[in-house]
Amino acid sequence: MEANGEQYAANFSSIKEAQKRISPYVHKTPVLSSETLNAMSGRNLFFKCECFQKGGAFKFRGASNAVLSLDEDQAIKGVVTHSSGNHAAALSLAAKLRGIPAYIVIPKNAPKCKVENVVRYGGQVIWSEATMHSRESVASKVLEETGAVLVHPYNDGRIISGQGTVSLEFLEQVPLLDTIIVPISGGGLISGVALAAKSIKPAIRILAAEPIGANDAAQSKAAGKIITLLETNTVADGLRAFLGDLTWPIVRDLVDDVITVEDKEIIEAMKLCYEILKVAVEPSGAIGLAAVLSDDFRKNPAWQDSKKIGIVLSGGNVDLGVLWDSFRK
């Protein structure tokens, strides 16, 4: 797919190829609905449960596509990435399935449950400081030492293509969707979802959901260029990255709008997922429900005809201690 003469890092063909490549390994995740949440939102909501994906998040789709795309000479040296969580675990698992090493650079402030997933799946943990500069410099050092292949968490066409398989499944399961709401951080998931969904249904709306304390995507859309923040402040640890040069053009052209929500709305949405859907989701995974229940969305006349809304519950890897503490606030 192209827009304004610009070729994107992924397209509908690469997403369909990814689906063929990864389908023997990934779960086709279920779609849930709730009359209670429909009544609360005034819409028909459909929840794509990527929290039930291998590794507990959608990230396994992109990671397995990247690992399975490597030729033998590349694969034997392994893969390396820097990630605070779900991508790290997903890449470790994908590498384990192929029988190759995974070197995972993890910042010291990463959630404990996500680090434990990396270890469980056989990834070799290398610690960095919490800054992006430290993460990238440590990863570069590991690359030099090992000759492994870098698999970026989101700024990679193989990753975008793998994540786009969410849309292929979702629109097969619920063809009548008129809107899909997707969490946004680095933009890998929403880029893939938008490319696939708009290829299948050009009129479908793709909306991003983002924490106010990490609202770089909203600012970027408003400015027409990538904006990065000096710091982020949100309970949604999976939504603290910034758009990449491969994801930004797709977000710029194909994402219709960005809905920002407060952390307290995210925590309330986590509660609703747990109490009503009976699904444990991490803050990043609950943000789509928070967005559709927000005043900004419900009172915006532009979205009044969004009646059948798909919400991607992107992951379920949450530290239960942190979850209970946030519920008590």
PDB file of C-alpha atoms in Angstrom, residues 318-326 328:
ATOM      1  CA  VAL A 318       0.519  -7.639  34.624  1.00  0.00           C
ATOM      2  CA  ASP A 319       2.250  -7.781  38.006  1.00  0.00           C
ATOM      3  CA  LEU A 320      -0.624  -8.723  40.317  1.00  0.00           C
ATOM      4  CA  GLY A 321       0.871  -6.749  43.198  1.00  0.00           C
ATOM      5  CA  VAL A 322       0.928  -3.622  41.044  1.00  0.00           C
ATOM      6  CA  LEU A 323      -2.594  -4.406  39.832  1.00  0.00           C
ATOM      7  CA  TRP A 324      -4.018  -4.643  43.355  1.00  0.00           C
ATOM      8  CA  ASP A 325      -2.155  -1.479  44.442  1.00  0.00           C
ATOM      9  CA  SER A 326      -3.598   0.454  41.492  1.00  0.00           C
ATOM     10  CA  ARG A 328      -6.822   0.475  45.846  1.00  0.00           C
TER      11      ARG A 328
END
